[in-house]
Short mmCIF file of C-alpha atoms in Angstrom, two decimals:
data_model
loop_
_atom_site.label_atom_id
_atom_site.label_comp_id
_atom_site.label_asym_id
_atom_site.label_seq_id
_atom_site.Cartn_x
_atom_site.Cartn_y
_atom_site.Cartn_z
CA MET R 1 45.77 68.96 -25.47
CA THR R 2 46.33 65.23 -25.82
CA THR R 3 44.21 62.93 -23.67
CA ASP R 4 43.91 59.19 -24.07
CA THR R 5 40.56 58.01 -22.79
CA ARG R 6 41.54 54.35 -22.53
CA SER R 7 44.12 52.37 -20.63
CA ASP R 8 45.03 49.32 -22.68
CA THR R 9 45.08 46.40 -20.20
CA ARG R 10 44.28 43.68 -22.71
CA PRO R 11 46.65 40.75 -23.29
CA ALA R 12 49.19 40.93 -26.09
CA GLY R 13 47.05 38.84 -28.44
CA GLY R 14 44.06 41.15 -27.98
CA ARG R 15 46.17 44.24 -28.62
CA ARG R 16 47.61 42.77 -31.82
CA PHE R 17 44.13 41.92 -33.10
CA ALA R 18 42.84 45.39 -32.25
CA ARG R 19 45.72 47.06 -34.09
CA VAL R 20 45.89 44.81 -37.12
CA GLY R 21 42.60 42.94 -37.28
CA ARG R 22 40.47 46.07 -37.37
CA VAL R 23 42.46 47.36 -40.32
CA LEU R 24 41.48 44.40 -42.52
CA PRO R 25 37.87 45.55 -43.16
CA VAL R 26 39.14 49.04 -43.97
CA ALA R 27 41.70 47.59 -46.39
CA LEU R 28 39.04 45.43 -48.03
CA VAL R 29 36.68 48.36 -48.50
CA GLN R 30 39.34 50.71 -49.81
CA VAL R 31 41.12 48.34 -52.22
CA VAL R 32 38.21 46.28 -53.50
CA GLY R 33 35.79 49.20 -53.62
CA THR R 34 38.22 51.52 -55.39
CA VAL R 35 39.27 48.89 -57.92
CA ALA R 36 35.63 48.03 -58.65
CA ALA R 37 34.75 51.70 -59.09
CA THR R 38 37.71 52.20 -61.46
CA ARG R 39 36.77 49.18 -63.58
CA TRP R 40 33.16 50.36 -63.77
CA ALA R 41 34.34 53.82 -64.82
CA ALA R 42 36.56 52.30 -67.51
CA GLY R 43 33.61 50.45 -69.04
CA VAL R 44 34.78 47.01 -67.85
CA GLY R 45 32.04 46.27 -65.38
CA PRO R 46 28.48 45.24 -66.18
CA GLY R 47 26.27 48.05 -67.38
CA ALA R 48 29.16 50.37 -68.12
CA VAL R 49 28.75 52.60 -71.15
CA GLY R 50 31.20 54.93 -72.85
CA ALA R 51 33.67 56.99 -71.00
CA GLY R 52 33.75 57.16 -67.24
CA GLY R 53 34.81 59.60 -64.61
CA PRO R 54 33.55 61.24 -61.45
CA PRO R 55 29.83 61.93 -61.23
CA TRP R 56 30.40 65.72 -61.22
CA THR R 57 31.88 65.56 -64.76
CA GLU R 58 29.04 63.66 -66.43
CA ARG R 59 27.32 66.96 -67.36
CA PHE R 60 30.15 67.73 -69.79
CA GLY R 61 29.83 66.08 -73.18
CA ASP R 62 33.41 64.97 -73.50
CA GLY R 63 33.55 63.41 -70.03
CA VAL R 64 36.80 62.38 -68.40
CA ASP R 65 38.91 59.56 -69.74
CA PRO R 66 39.46 57.01 -66.95
CA VAL R 67 42.98 56.38 -65.79
CA LEU R 68 43.88 52.76 -65.12
CA LEU R 69 45.65 51.97 -61.83
CA GLY R 70 49.38 51.97 -62.48
CA PRO R 71 52.20 51.00 -60.09
CA LEU R 72 52.30 54.45 -58.47
CA ALA R 73 48.55 54.45 -57.93
CA TRP R 74 48.71 51.02 -56.31
CA VAL R 75 51.51 52.12 -53.99
CA LEU R 76 49.54 55.19 -52.90
CA LEU R 77 46.32 53.21 -52.50
CA VAL R 78 47.91 50.54 -50.30
CA GLY R 79 50.43 52.79 -48.54
CA GLY R 80 47.81 54.50 -46.40
CA ILE R 81 46.57 51.12 -45.20
CA VAL R 82 50.00 49.75 -44.32
CA VAL R 83 50.67 52.44 -41.70
CA LEU R 84 47.32 52.06 -39.93
CA PRO R 85 48.48 49.32 -37.49
CA PHE R 86 50.83 51.93 -35.95
CA ARG R 87 48.01 54.41 -35.33
CA TRP R 88 47.98 53.84 -31.55
CA ARG R 89 51.66 54.58 -31.05
CA TRP R 90 52.01 57.47 -33.52
CA PRO R 91 48.50 58.78 -34.29
CA VAL R 92 49.62 62.14 -35.73
CA VAL R 93 52.33 60.62 -37.92
CA VAL R 94 49.92 57.99 -39.24
CA LEU R 95 47.36 60.71 -39.95
CA ALA R 96 49.90 62.76 -41.92
CA LEU R 97 51.08 59.75 -43.94
CA THR R 98 47.55 58.60 -44.69
CA LEU R 99 46.53 62.12 -45.75
CA GLY R 100 49.56 62.34 -48.03
CA THR R 101 48.88 58.98 -49.72
CA THR R 102 45.19 59.79 -50.16
CA ILE R 103 45.89 63.19 -51.73
CA GLY R 104 48.63 61.68 -53.91
CA TYR R 105 46.22 59.01 -55.16
CA ALA R 106 43.57 61.63 -55.93
CA LEU R 107 46.11 63.60 -57.96
CA VAL R 108 47.43 60.58 -59.86
CA VAL R 109 44.07 58.94 -60.58
CA SER R 110 40.70 60.59 -61.03
CA PRO R 111 39.10 59.98 -57.58
CA ARG R 112 36.61 57.13 -57.59
CA GLY R 113 35.22 54.76 -54.98
CA PRO R 114 36.00 54.60 -51.25
CA PHE R 115 39.64 55.60 -51.57
CA VAL R 116 39.31 57.67 -48.34
CA ALA R 117 38.59 54.67 -46.04
CA ALA R 118 42.10 54.65 -44.55
CA LEU R 119 42.03 58.42 -44.07
CA THR R 120 38.69 58.09 -42.29
CA MET R 121 40.17 55.65 -39.80
CA ALA R 122 43.26 57.82 -39.24
CA LEU R 123 41.11 60.92 -38.66
CA ALA R 124 38.88 59.07 -36.17
CA ASN R 125 41.88 57.63 -34.33
CA ALA R 126 43.62 61.00 -33.97
CA TRP R 127 40.46 62.70 -32.75
CA PHE R 128 39.68 59.88 -30.32
CA ARG R 129 43.12 60.19 -28.75
CA GLY R 130 42.78 63.91 -28.21
CA HIS R 131 44.84 65.33 -31.10
CA ARG R 132 42.32 68.03 -31.99
CA VAL R 133 44.53 70.54 -33.84
CA PRO R 134 46.19 67.98 -36.18
CA THR R 135 42.76 66.56 -36.97
CA TYR R 136 41.36 70.00 -37.82
CA VAL R 137 44.36 70.74 -40.05
CA ALA R 138 44.09 67.39 -41.85
CA ALA R 139 40.34 67.84 -42.35
CA ALA R 140 40.85 71.35 -43.77
CA VAL R 141 43.52 70.15 -46.21
CA ALA R 142 41.30 67.23 -47.30
CA GLN R 143 38.33 69.59 -47.78
CA VAL R 144 40.34 71.87 -50.04
CA VAL R 145 42.39 69.37 -52.07
CA LEU R 146 40.27 66.24 -52.55
CA PRO R 147 37.26 67.83 -54.30
CA SER R 148 39.66 69.92 -56.44
CA ALA R 149 41.99 67.08 -57.47
CA ASP R 150 40.58 66.77 -60.99
CA THR R 151 40.59 70.54 -61.38
CA LEU R 152 44.19 70.85 -60.21
CA THR R 153 45.32 68.21 -62.71
CA GLY R 154 43.22 69.57 -65.58
CA ARG R 155 40.89 66.58 -65.75
CA ALA R 156 37.80 68.71 -64.99
CA PRO R 157 36.95 72.40 -65.34
CA PHE R 158 36.05 73.00 -61.69
CA PRO R 159 34.59 71.17 -58.65
CA THR R 160 30.85 71.36 -58.12
CA VAL R 161 28.99 72.42 -54.99
CA THR R 162 27.76 68.84 -54.61
CA THR R 163 31.32 67.55 -54.41
CA MET R 164 32.32 70.14 -51.83
CA THR R 165 29.20 69.39 -49.79
CA LEU R 166 29.74 65.64 -49.86
CA CYS R 167 33.35 66.04 -48.72
CA LEU R 168 32.32 68.37 -45.89
CA ALA R 169 29.56 65.98 -44.81
CA TRP R 170 32.02 63.07 -44.78
CA LEU R 171 34.48 64.93 -42.56
CA THR R 172 31.74 66.23 -40.23
CA VAL R 173 30.16 62.82 -39.75
CA THR R 174 33.53 61.20 -39.11
CA ILE R 175 34.46 63.67 -36.36
CA ALA R 176 30.95 63.73 -34.85
CA VAL R 177 30.62 59.95 -34.60
CA THR R 178 34.12 59.65 -33.16
CA GLU R 179 33.32 62.25 -30.51
CA LEU R 180 30.18 60.37 -29.50
CA VAL R 181 32.16 57.16 -29.11
CA ARG R 182 34.86 58.97 -27.15
CA VAL R 183 32.32 60.43 -24.73
CA ARG R 184 30.70 57.05 -24.17
CA VAL R 185 34.05 55.39 -23.54
CA ALA R 186 35.06 58.16 -21.13
CA ARG R 187 31.79 57.83 -19.22
CA ALA R 188 32.19 54.06 -18.99
CA ALA R 189 35.74 54.52 -17.67
CA ASP R 190 34.50 57.03 -15.08
CA ALA R 191 31.79 54.60 -13.99
CA ARG R 192 34.36 51.82 -13.60
CA ARG R 193 36.61 54.06 -11.53
CA ALA R 194 33.67 55.09 -9.35
CA ARG R 195 32.70 51.45 -8.76
CA LEU R 196 36.30 50.56 -7.92
CA ALA R 197 36.55 53.48 -5.47
CA ALA R 198 33.29 52.41 -3.80
CA GLU R 199 34.50 48.81 -3.52
CA GLN R 200 37.79 49.97 -2.02
CA GLN R 201 35.92 52.13 0.47
CA ARG R 202 33.69 49.22 1.50
CA ALA R 203 36.70 46.93 1.79
CA GLY R 204 38.51 49.51 3.92
CA ALA R 205 35.52 49.83 6.24
CA GLU R 206 35.34 46.05 6.54
CA ARG R 207 39.04 45.85 7.38
CA VAL R 208 38.63 48.46 10.09
CA ARG R 209 35.68 46.51 11.51
CA ILE R 210 37.71 43.28 11.54
CA ALA R 211 40.63 45.04 13.20
CA ARG R 212 38.31 46.45 15.86
CA GLU R 213 36.75 43.04 16.56
CA LEU R 214 40.17 41.39 16.79
CA HIS R 215 41.35 44.05 19.18
CA ASP R 216 38.26 43.83 21.36
CA SER R 217 38.20 40.02 21.59
CA VAL R 218 41.51 38.33 20.83
CA ALA R 219 43.85 41.06 22.01
CA HIS R 220 41.91 41.44 25.27
CA SER R 221 42.03 37.70 25.96
CA MET R 222 45.72 37.45 25.12
CA SER R 223 46.48 40.37 27.42
CA LEU R 224 44.67 38.63 30.30
CA ILE R 225 46.59 35.40 29.64
CA ASN R 226 49.90 37.27 29.65
CA LEU R 227 49.00 39.16 32.80
CA GLN R 228 47.82 36.10 34.72
CA ALA R 229 50.88 34.09 33.72
CA GLY R 230 53.11 36.90 34.97
CA VAL R 231 51.22 37.13 38.27
CA ALA R 232 51.44 33.36 38.73
CA LEU R 233 55.21 33.49 38.20
CA HIS R 234 55.54 36.34 40.67
CA LEU R 235 53.47 34.69 43.41
CA GLY R 236 54.39 31.07 42.78
CA ALA R 237 57.94 31.08 43.99
CA GLU R 238 57.46 27.61 45.51
CA LEU R 239 56.03 26.09 42.33
CA PRO R 240 57.87 23.14 40.76
CA GLU R 241 60.44 24.06 38.16
CA GLN R 242 58.51 22.42 35.33
CA THR R 243 55.40 24.40 36.22
CA ARG R 244 57.36 27.64 36.29
CA GLU R 245 58.85 26.85 32.88
CA SER R 246 55.36 26.25 31.49
CA LEU R 247 54.11 29.54 32.92
CA LEU R 248 57.17 31.33 31.55
CA ASN R 249 56.55 29.83 28.13
CA ILE R 250 52.88 30.90 28.28
CA ARG R 251 53.87 34.45 29.21
CA ASP R 252 56.47 34.76 26.47
CA SER R 253 54.25 33.17 23.80
CA SER R 254 51.31 35.40 24.64
CA LYS R 255 53.56 38.46 24.59
CA GLN R 256 54.90 37.54 21.16
CA ALA R 257 51.37 36.87 19.93
CA LEU R 258 50.31 40.30 21.15
CA VAL R 259 53.17 41.95 19.25
CA GLU R 260 52.26 40.15 16.04
CA LEU R 261 48.56 40.86 16.51
CA ARG R 262 49.25 44.56 17.09
CA THR R 263 51.27 44.68 13.85
CA ILE R 264 48.54 42.87 11.91
CA LEU R 265 45.93 45.30 13.22
CA GLY R 266 48.12 48.20 12.12
CA VAL R 267 48.39 46.74 8.62
CA LEU R 268 44.61 46.20 8.44
CA ARG R 269 43.98 49.81 9.40
CA ALA R 270 46.74 51.33 7.20
CA VAL R 271 46.59 49.08 4.13
CA ASP R 272 45.29 51.98 2.02
CA ALA R 273 47.85 54.44 3.37
CA SER R 274 51.25 55.29 1.94
CA SER R 275 53.52 52.55 0.70
CA GLY R 276 55.96 53.16 3.50
CA THR R 277 53.33 52.06 6.00
CA SER R 278 51.91 49.12 4.10
CA ASP R 279 55.26 47.50 3.22
CA ARG R 280 56.19 46.61 6.76
CA THR R 281 56.30 42.90 7.65
CA PRO R 282 53.15 42.09 9.61
CA VAL R 283 54.22 38.66 10.94
CA ALA R 284 57.33 36.58 11.44
CA GLY R 285 59.18 34.94 8.57
CA LEU R 286 61.44 31.94 8.12
CA ASP R 287 64.15 33.64 10.18
CA ARG R 288 61.92 33.13 13.23
CA VAL R 289 61.66 29.35 12.85
CA PRO R 290 64.48 28.72 15.40
CA ASP R 291 62.59 30.79 17.99
CA LEU R 292 59.45 28.80 17.24
CA VAL R 293 61.30 25.52 17.76
CA ASP R 294 62.85 26.79 21.00
CA ARG R 295 59.40 27.65 22.38
CA ALA R 296 58.15 24.19 21.42
CA ARG R 297 61.09 22.62 23.26
CA LEU R 298 60.38 24.71 26.34
CA ALA R 299 56.84 23.33 26.26
CA GLY R 300 58.28 19.81 26.50
CA MET R 301 58.17 18.79 22.85
CA ASP R 302 60.93 16.69 21.31
CA VAL R 303 61.64 18.54 18.06
CA GLU R 304 64.65 18.63 15.78
CA LEU R 305 65.42 21.54 13.40
CA ARG R 306 67.58 21.56 10.25
CA LEU R 307 68.04 24.66 8.12
CA ASP R 308 69.73 24.23 4.75
CA GLY R 309 70.51 27.22 2.56
CA PRO R 310 70.35 30.98 3.09
CA VAL R 311 67.02 31.55 4.84
CA GLU R 312 67.41 35.32 4.57
CA THR R 313 66.98 35.13 0.77
CA VAL R 314 63.33 34.17 1.27
CA ALA R 315 61.35 37.32 1.97
CA GLY R 316 57.91 38.81 1.69
CA VAL R 317 54.73 36.78 1.63
CA VAL R 318 56.60 33.55 0.79
CA SER R 319 58.65 33.81 3.97
CA ARG R 320 55.58 34.62 6.07
CA ASN R 321 53.49 31.79 4.63
CA ALA R 322 56.36 29.34 5.06
CA PHE R 323 56.68 30.29 8.71
CA ARG R 324 52.94 29.86 9.25
CA ILE R 325 53.02 26.40 7.65
CA VAL R 326 55.83 25.36 10.02
CA GLN R 327 54.01 26.91 12.96
CA GLU R 328 50.74 25.15 12.18
CA SER R 329 52.49 21.81 11.66
CA VAL R 330 54.41 22.02 14.94
CA THR R 331 51.27 23.12 16.78
CA ASN R 332 49.35 20.14 15.39
CA VAL R 333 52.03 17.78 16.70
CA MET R 334 51.89 19.44 20.13
CA LYS R 335 48.09 19.17 20.22
CA HIS R 336 47.50 15.72 18.78
CA ALA R 337 50.72 13.79 19.39
CA PRO R 338 52.76 15.45 22.16
CA ASP R 339 54.75 12.25 22.80
CA HIS R 340 55.97 12.01 19.19
CA HIS R 341 59.39 13.07 17.97
CA ALA R 342 59.06 15.91 15.45
CA SER R 343 61.48 16.92 12.73
CA VAL R 344 61.47 20.28 10.93
CA VAL R 345 63.55 20.59 7.76
CA VAL R 346 63.76 23.84 5.77
CA ASP R 347 65.71 23.54 2.52
CA VAL R 348 66.20 26.82 0.64
CA GLY R 349 67.17 26.34 -2.99
CA ALA R 350 67.84 28.70 -5.85
CA GLU R 351 64.18 28.92 -6.93
CA VAL R 352 62.09 27.09 -4.33
CA VAL R 353 62.01 26.49 -0.60
CA ASP R 354 61.06 23.00 0.63
CA ILE R 355 59.51 22.60 4.07
CA THR R 356 59.08 19.16 5.63
CA VAL R 357 57.60 18.58 9.08
CA THR R 358 57.26 14.97 10.23
CA ASP R 359 56.41 13.35 13.55
CA VAL R 360 57.44 9.83 14.50
CA PRO R 361 55.75 7.88 17.32
CA ALA R 362 57.93 7.23 20.32
CA PRO R 363 58.86 3.56 20.84
CA VAL R 364 56.49 1.73 23.16
CA ALA R 365 58.11 -0.18 25.97
CA ILE R 366 56.78 -3.75 26.10
CA GLY R 367 57.26 -5.82 29.22
CA ALA R 368 58.34 -9.45 29.28
CA GLY R 369 55.54 -11.79 28.37
CA ALA R 370 53.17 -8.96 27.58
CA PRO R 371 51.19 -9.15 24.36
CA ARG R 372 52.70 -7.10 21.52
CA THR R 373 49.77 -4.74 21.14
CA GLU R 374 50.22 -0.99 21.05
CA GLU R 375 46.98 0.55 22.14
CA ALA R 376 46.92 4.28 22.62
CA PRO R 377 45.92 5.54 26.06
CA ARG R 378 42.33 6.55 26.59
CA GLY R 379 41.64 10.00 25.26
CA HIS R 380 44.73 9.95 23.02
CA ARG R 381 44.66 9.41 19.26
CA SER R 382 47.50 9.34 16.77
CA SER R 383 48.15 12.39 14.66
CA SER R 384 47.19 10.58 11.46
CA ALA R 385 43.86 9.51 12.91
CA LEU R 386 43.17 13.00 14.16
CA ALA R 387 44.09 14.51 10.80
CA ARG R 388 41.81 12.10 8.98
CA ALA R 389 39.03 12.92 11.42
CA ALA R 390 39.63 16.61 10.93
CA GLY R 391 39.53 16.17 7.16
CA GLN R 392 36.30 14.16 7.35
CA HIS R 393 34.78 16.72 9.67
CA THR R 394 35.71 19.56 7.33
CA VAL R 395 34.18 17.80 4.33
CA THR R 396 31.02 17.03 6.29
CA GLU R 397 30.77 20.61 7.46
CA GLN R 398 31.07 21.97 3.92
CA ALA R 399 28.44 19.56 2.67
CA ASP R 400 26.08 20.66 5.44
CA GLY R 401 26.47 24.29 4.47
CA GLY R 402 28.88 25.24 7.23
CA SER R 403 27.20 23.55 10.17
CA GLY R 404 29.46 22.02 12.76
CA SER R 405 30.65 22.63 16.24
CA SER R 406 34.44 22.62 15.86
CA PRO R 407 35.70 22.75 12.30
CA GLY R 408 39.37 21.97 11.76
CA ASN R 409 40.90 24.66 9.56
CA GLY R 410 44.60 23.87 10.06
CA LEU R 411 45.10 21.79 6.92
CA VAL R 412 42.84 24.11 4.92
CA GLY R 413 44.83 27.12 6.08
CA MET R 414 48.16 25.54 5.10
CA HIS R 415 46.70 24.59 1.74
CA GLU R 416 45.56 28.18 1.13
CA ARG R 417 48.90 29.66 2.18
CA ALA R 418 50.80 27.35 -0.18
CA THR R 419 48.57 27.97 -3.19
CA ALA R 420 48.50 31.71 -2.52
CA VAL R 421 52.16 31.95 -3.57
CA GLY R 422 51.93 29.36 -6.34
CA GLY R 423 53.28 26.47 -4.27
CA THR R 424 52.14 22.94 -3.48
CA LEU R 425 51.26 21.11 -0.27
CA ALA R 426 51.42 17.35 0.36
CA VAL R 427 50.14 15.87 3.62
CA GLY R 428 49.61 12.30 4.73
CA PRO R 429 50.48 9.54 7.20
CA THR R 430 53.90 7.90 7.27
CA PRO R 431 54.46 4.11 7.26
CA ASP R 432 55.57 4.14 10.90
CA GLY R 433 52.31 5.68 12.11
CA GLY R 434 53.30 9.32 12.13
CA TRP R 435 52.31 12.25 9.95
CA SER R 436 54.15 14.26 7.31
CA VAL R 437 53.63 17.73 5.89
CA HIS R 438 55.65 18.83 2.86
CA ALA R 439 55.33 22.24 1.22
CA ARG R 440 57.20 23.55 -1.81
CA LEU R 441 56.99 27.30 -2.33
CA PRO R 442 58.57 29.31 -5.17
CA ILE R 443 60.94 32.03 -4.03
CA GLY R 444 60.32 34.30 -7.00
CA GLU R 445 57.04 35.21 -8.74
CA PRO R 446 54.12 32.84 -8.12
CA ALA R 447 53.91 30.16 -10.79
CA ARG R 448 50.64 28.32 -10.40
CA THR R 449 50.11 24.91 -11.82
CA ALA R 450 47.68 24.40 -14.66
CA SER R 451 44.94 23.17 -12.36
CA GLY R 452 45.74 25.55 -9.54
CA ALA R 453 45.32 22.70 -6.99
CA THR R 454 47.76 21.37 -4.45
CA GLU R 455 49.09 17.87 -4.30
CA THR R 456 47.46 15.91 -1.50
CA THR R 457 48.49 12.44 -0.50
CA ALA R 458 45.72 10.49 1.15
#
């Protein structure tokens, strides 16, 4: 049975180093060690005397004449190393090729030095990846042929017990050490999976708790608002038309908010369920911007909308975040500068969607002879001043460790929604005293900037 105990999630550079870089020490040991052992056996190295050969032939008076490495020997010695980088993709094939080159080298040249280094790595790799039967077969062939190579070629009378024992010990240690490593890796992988499952379980419990709190607090309050607005419309037949329109807008807005909140709560509770449940759209997208502008107009806001490009091509989280940025910007104008003229421009391009929301102060009527000073009414501040105050308050609150009575999270929320999809956000006052919000979001895959920060215009 073939079982791979690892899932390779490393980047491409790490995988290339693991496949090629780890072969370099093996190549160094096999080539340099074998060449050094051959030169020593030939009487070239320091301290060499007379004829050389394997240790098990020194007991015979005539010894074994050393065989210098010829072209075929070099090809066989290096051939087993060349195929090692492919050991992860074809472990059994690499094992067979390495075994063949090692046996061929032992038959061509009297075995000396660490000429089995490549075969050791191939055996360990095949065993580690679960190819038990091919590893056993390769080990059995190596146990029979390698100690008998000189005997098979007539270079020695017969293999000794020491040679057979050393070969068996080498194969046993290789398989045993590889099995220990495999077990440790498998246990580490099981521990990681257990930790991930525990974290997912805790996250799921936290999502359920948040959904329950939202339902018990926000949903209850929104239901009361919707109900009371409906009752007021039913009983207030004599109310002025503008008041009835405001109540109607409150009822419709609260109803829509309840629908979106109910969908969000369903996603929070079913995020770990089947994909068919979790793929549904939890909130409105860019296609709902006209409805948002219509509700703002019903509330008495002077707002202009311009949609350029196919809005339906923007989908998923980009569409939802774009809608929330428009919604937050329009809401800020309604809260802080209700007498300003607002403009909403959504430009959908081939790769990005540009969102621009600006508000322009209404012209101030100045009477004849009156001083040309434009002082805001008491209790009213311009949107730029309020935004700067909100920004200062947010910074002060963060510096104080979260203390503060009414933190402004509108700009922070828009910033987070833009960066979440790899986009940018630019906010700041306009020369005519208004305020401008510009967001650029990529339609495709998120492509963060190098710094990961948004552009902010002070």
